[in-house]
Tab-separated table of C-alpha atoms in Angstrom:
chain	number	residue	atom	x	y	z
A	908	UNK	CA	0.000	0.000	0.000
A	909	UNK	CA	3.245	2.016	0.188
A	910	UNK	CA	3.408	4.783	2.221
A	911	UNK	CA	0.770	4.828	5.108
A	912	UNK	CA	-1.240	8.507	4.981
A	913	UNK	CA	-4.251	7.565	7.055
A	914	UNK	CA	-5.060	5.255	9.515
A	915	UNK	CA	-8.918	4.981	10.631
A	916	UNK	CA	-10.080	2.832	13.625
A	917	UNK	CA	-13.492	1.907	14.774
A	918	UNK	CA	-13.643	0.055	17.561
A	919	UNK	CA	-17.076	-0.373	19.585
A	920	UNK	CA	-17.968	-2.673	22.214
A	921	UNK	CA	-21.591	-4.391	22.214
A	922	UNK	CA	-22.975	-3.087	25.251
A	923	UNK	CA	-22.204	-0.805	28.445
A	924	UNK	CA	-20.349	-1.756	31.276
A	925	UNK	CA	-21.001	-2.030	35.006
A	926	UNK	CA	-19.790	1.720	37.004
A	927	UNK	CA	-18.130	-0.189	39.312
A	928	UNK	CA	-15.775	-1.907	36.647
A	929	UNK	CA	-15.398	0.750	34.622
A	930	UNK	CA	-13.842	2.567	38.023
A	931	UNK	CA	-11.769	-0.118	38.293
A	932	UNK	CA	-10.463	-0.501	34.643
A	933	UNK	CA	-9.649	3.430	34.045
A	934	UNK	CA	-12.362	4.819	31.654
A	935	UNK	CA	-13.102	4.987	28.030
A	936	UNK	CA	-10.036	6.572	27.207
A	937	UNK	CA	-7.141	4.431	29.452
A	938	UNK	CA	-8.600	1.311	28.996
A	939	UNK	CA	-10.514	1.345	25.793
A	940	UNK	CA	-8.997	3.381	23.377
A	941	UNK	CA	-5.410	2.510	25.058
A	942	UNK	CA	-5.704	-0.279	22.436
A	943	UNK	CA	-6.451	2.342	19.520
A	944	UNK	CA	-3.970	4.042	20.371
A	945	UNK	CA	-1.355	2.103	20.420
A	946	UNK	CA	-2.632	0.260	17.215
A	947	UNK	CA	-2.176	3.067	15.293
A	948	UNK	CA	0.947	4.042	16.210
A	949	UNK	CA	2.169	0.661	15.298
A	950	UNK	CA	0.491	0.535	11.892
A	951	UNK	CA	1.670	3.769	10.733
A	952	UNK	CA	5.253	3.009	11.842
A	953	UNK	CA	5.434	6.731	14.106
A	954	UNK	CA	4.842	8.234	17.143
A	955	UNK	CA	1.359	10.496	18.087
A	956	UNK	CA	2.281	13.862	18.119
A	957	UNK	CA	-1.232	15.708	18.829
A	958	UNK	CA	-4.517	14.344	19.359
A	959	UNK	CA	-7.475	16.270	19.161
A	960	UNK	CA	-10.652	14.662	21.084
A	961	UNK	CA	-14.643	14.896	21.461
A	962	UNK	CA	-16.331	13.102	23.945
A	963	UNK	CA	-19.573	12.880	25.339
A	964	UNK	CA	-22.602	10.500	27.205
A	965	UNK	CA	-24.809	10.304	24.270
A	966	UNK	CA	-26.193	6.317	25.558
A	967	UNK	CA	-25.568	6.517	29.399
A	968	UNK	CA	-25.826	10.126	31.101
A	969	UNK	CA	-24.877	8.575	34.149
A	970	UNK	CA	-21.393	7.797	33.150
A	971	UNK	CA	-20.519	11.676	33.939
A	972	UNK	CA	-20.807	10.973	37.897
A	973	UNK	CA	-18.163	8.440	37.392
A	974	UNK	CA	-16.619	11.189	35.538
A	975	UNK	CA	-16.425	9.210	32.182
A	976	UNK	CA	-17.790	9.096	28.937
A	977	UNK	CA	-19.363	6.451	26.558
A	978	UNK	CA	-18.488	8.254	22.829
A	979	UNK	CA	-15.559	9.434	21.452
A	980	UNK	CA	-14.283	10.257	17.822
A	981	UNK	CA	-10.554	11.617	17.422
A	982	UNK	CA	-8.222	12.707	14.919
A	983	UNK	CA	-4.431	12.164	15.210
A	984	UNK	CA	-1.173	13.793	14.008
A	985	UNK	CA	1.774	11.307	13.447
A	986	UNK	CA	5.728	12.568	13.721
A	987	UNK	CA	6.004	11.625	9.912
A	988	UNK	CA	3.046	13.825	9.059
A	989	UNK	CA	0.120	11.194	8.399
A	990	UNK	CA	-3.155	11.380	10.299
A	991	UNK	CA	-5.691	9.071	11.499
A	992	UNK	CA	-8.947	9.103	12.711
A	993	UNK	CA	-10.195	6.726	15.376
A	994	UNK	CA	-14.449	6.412	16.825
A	995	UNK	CA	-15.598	4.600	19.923
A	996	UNK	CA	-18.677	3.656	21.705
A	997	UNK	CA	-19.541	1.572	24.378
A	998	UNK	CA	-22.679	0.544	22.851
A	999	UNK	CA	-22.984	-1.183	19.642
A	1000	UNK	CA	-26.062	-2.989	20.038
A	1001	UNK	CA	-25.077	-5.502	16.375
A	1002	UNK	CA	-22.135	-6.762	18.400
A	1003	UNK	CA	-18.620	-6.358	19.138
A	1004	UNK	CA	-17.503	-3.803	15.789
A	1005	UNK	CA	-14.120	-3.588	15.589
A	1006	UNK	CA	-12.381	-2.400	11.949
A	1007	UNK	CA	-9.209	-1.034	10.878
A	1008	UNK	CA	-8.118	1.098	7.788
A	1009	UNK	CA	-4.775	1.982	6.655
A	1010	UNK	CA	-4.722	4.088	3.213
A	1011	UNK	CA	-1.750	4.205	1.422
A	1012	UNK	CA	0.208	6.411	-1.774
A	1013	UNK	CA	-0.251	2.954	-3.105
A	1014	UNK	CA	-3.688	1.396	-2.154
A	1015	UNK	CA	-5.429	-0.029	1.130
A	1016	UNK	CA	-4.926	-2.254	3.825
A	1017	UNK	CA	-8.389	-3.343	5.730
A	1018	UNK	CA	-9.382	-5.707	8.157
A	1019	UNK	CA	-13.475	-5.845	8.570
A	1020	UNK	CA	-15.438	-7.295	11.593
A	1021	UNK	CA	-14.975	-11.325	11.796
A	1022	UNK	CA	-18.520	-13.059	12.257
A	1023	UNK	CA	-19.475	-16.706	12.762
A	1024	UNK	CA	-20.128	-16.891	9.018
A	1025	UNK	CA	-18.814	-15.589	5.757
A	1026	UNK	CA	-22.430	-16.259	4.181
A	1027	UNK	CA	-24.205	-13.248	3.118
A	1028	UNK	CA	-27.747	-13.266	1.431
A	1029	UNK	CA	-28.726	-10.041	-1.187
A	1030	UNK	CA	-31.934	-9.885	-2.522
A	1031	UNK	CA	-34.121	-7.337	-4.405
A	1032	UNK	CA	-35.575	-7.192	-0.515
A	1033	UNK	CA	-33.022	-7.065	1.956
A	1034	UNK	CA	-28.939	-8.016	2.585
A	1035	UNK	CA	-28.660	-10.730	5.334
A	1036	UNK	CA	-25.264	-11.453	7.305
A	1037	UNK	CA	-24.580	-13.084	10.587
A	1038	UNK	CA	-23.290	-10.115	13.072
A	1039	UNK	CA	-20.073	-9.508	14.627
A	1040	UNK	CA	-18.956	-11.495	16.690
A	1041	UNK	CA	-20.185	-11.252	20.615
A	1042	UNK	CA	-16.730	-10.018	22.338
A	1043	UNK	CA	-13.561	-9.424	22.231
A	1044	UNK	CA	-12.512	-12.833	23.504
A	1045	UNK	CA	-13.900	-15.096	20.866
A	1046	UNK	CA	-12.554	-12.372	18.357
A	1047	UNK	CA	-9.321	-12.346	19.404
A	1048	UNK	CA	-8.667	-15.967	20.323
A	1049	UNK	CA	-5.925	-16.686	17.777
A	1050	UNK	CA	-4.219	-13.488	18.182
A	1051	UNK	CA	-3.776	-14.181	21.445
A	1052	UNK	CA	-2.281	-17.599	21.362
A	1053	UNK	CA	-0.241	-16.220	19.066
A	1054	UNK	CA	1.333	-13.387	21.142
A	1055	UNK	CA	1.912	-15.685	23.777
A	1056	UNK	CA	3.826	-18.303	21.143
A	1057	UNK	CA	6.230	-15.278	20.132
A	1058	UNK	CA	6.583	-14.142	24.098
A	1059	UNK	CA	7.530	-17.330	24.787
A	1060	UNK	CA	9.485	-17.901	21.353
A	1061	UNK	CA	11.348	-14.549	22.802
A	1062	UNK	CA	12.265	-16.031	25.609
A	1063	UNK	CA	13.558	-18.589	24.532
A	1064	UNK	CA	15.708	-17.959	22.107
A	1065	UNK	CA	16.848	-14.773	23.940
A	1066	UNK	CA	15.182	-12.053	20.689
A	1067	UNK	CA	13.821	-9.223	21.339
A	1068	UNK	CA	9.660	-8.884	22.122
A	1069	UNK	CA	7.549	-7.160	19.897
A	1070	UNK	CA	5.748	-4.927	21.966
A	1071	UNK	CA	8.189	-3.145	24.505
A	1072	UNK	CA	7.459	-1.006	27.444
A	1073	UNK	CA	7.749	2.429	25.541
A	1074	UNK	CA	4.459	1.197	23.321
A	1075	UNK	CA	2.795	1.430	26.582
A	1076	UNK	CA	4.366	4.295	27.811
A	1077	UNK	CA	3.459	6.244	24.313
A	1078	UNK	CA	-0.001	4.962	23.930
A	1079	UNK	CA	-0.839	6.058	27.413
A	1080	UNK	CA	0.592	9.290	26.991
A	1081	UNK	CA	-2.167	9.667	23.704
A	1082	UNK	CA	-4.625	9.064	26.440
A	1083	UNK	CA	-3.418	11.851	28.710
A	1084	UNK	CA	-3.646	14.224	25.701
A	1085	UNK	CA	-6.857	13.043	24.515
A	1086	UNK	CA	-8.133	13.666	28.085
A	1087	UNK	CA	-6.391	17.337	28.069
A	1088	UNK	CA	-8.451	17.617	24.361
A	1089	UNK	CA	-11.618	16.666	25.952
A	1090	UNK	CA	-11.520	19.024	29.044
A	1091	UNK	CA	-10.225	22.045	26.872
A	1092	UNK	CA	-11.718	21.774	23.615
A	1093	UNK	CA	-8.538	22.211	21.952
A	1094	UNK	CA	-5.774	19.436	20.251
A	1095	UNK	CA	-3.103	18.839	22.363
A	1096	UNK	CA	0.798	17.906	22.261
A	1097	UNK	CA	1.516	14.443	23.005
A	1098	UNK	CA	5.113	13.652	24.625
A	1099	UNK	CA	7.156	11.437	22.403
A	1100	UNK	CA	10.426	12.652	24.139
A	1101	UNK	CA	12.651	9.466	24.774
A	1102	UNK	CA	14.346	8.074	27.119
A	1103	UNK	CA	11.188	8.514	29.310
A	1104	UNK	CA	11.031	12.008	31.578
């Protein structure tokens, strides 16, 4: 797809999620869209530089006494001057919608929702197609067993791990900066300085 100029991520859990958990578990932003965050850093190869957030309770109003928030669409500024654009809800009530974009100088990379079937049914009536599947767990099964295989492999035979401590480090910093975004209204910096202040 040659070079990577946008980067667009929608990912959207099937439905809300006790207060008390979501306490526990840091919010929309540190535990949620800590994945997008650090997704898209990874597929376009560079750090976030500025993220500009808007956030809101548009399905659960009484997510702002817990001082969260259930929707949130971003855009995002990469050090080698690509963008990307990233969505989230905590309520998709099809299932568990979780897609990924990457456009290119040189075409597309995309990954769609994975369902329990690749059957679809188009008629002059209607277009029928199993949903997404339920959760995260049964979608993510493989990719799971494989991270463990290379942590392990890693270990091993003494290579290095693909995700390191400064992919945390930088996604969580988005988060901070997405947070700032929210609160002010206005895109904000995002520390990539390294080694870690």
């Amino acid at each position: 797809m040659g070079t990577p100029q946008v980067v667009k991520i929608t990912s959207r859990d099937p439905d809300l999620l006790p207060h008390d958990l979501i306490q526990r578990i840091g919010g929309l932003l540190f535990d949620f869209t800590m994945h997008d965050f650090d997704m898209a850093r990874y597929m376009m190869n560079s750090n976030i530089t500025e993220v500009y957030a808007k956030g809101g309770t548009l399905i659960d109003p009484t997510l702002k006494d817990i001082n969260d928030i259930d929707t949130l669409a971003l855009v995002l500024q990469f050090e080698n001057g690509a963008y990307g654009l990233i969505d989230n809800s905590r309520r998709a009530v099809y299932g568990y919608d979780q897609r990924v974009e990457v456009f290119g100088s040189e075409g597309m990379l995309k990954a769609e929702n994975v369902s329990d079937s690749t059957v679809e049914l188009y008629n002059d009536k209607h277009v029928e197609l199993k949903k997404p599947l339920p959760m995260f767990q049964e979608r993510y099964k493989p990719a799971y067993v494989a991270e463990m295989r290379a942590f392990v492999n890693s270990i091993l035979n003494d290579e290095p791990v693909v995700a390191e401590g400064l992919d945390v480090v930088m996604a969580q910093r988005a988060a901070v900066a997405a947070q700032k975004s929210i609160e002010t209204g206005l895109p904000q910096k995002v520390d990539t300085t390294y080694p870690l202040n």
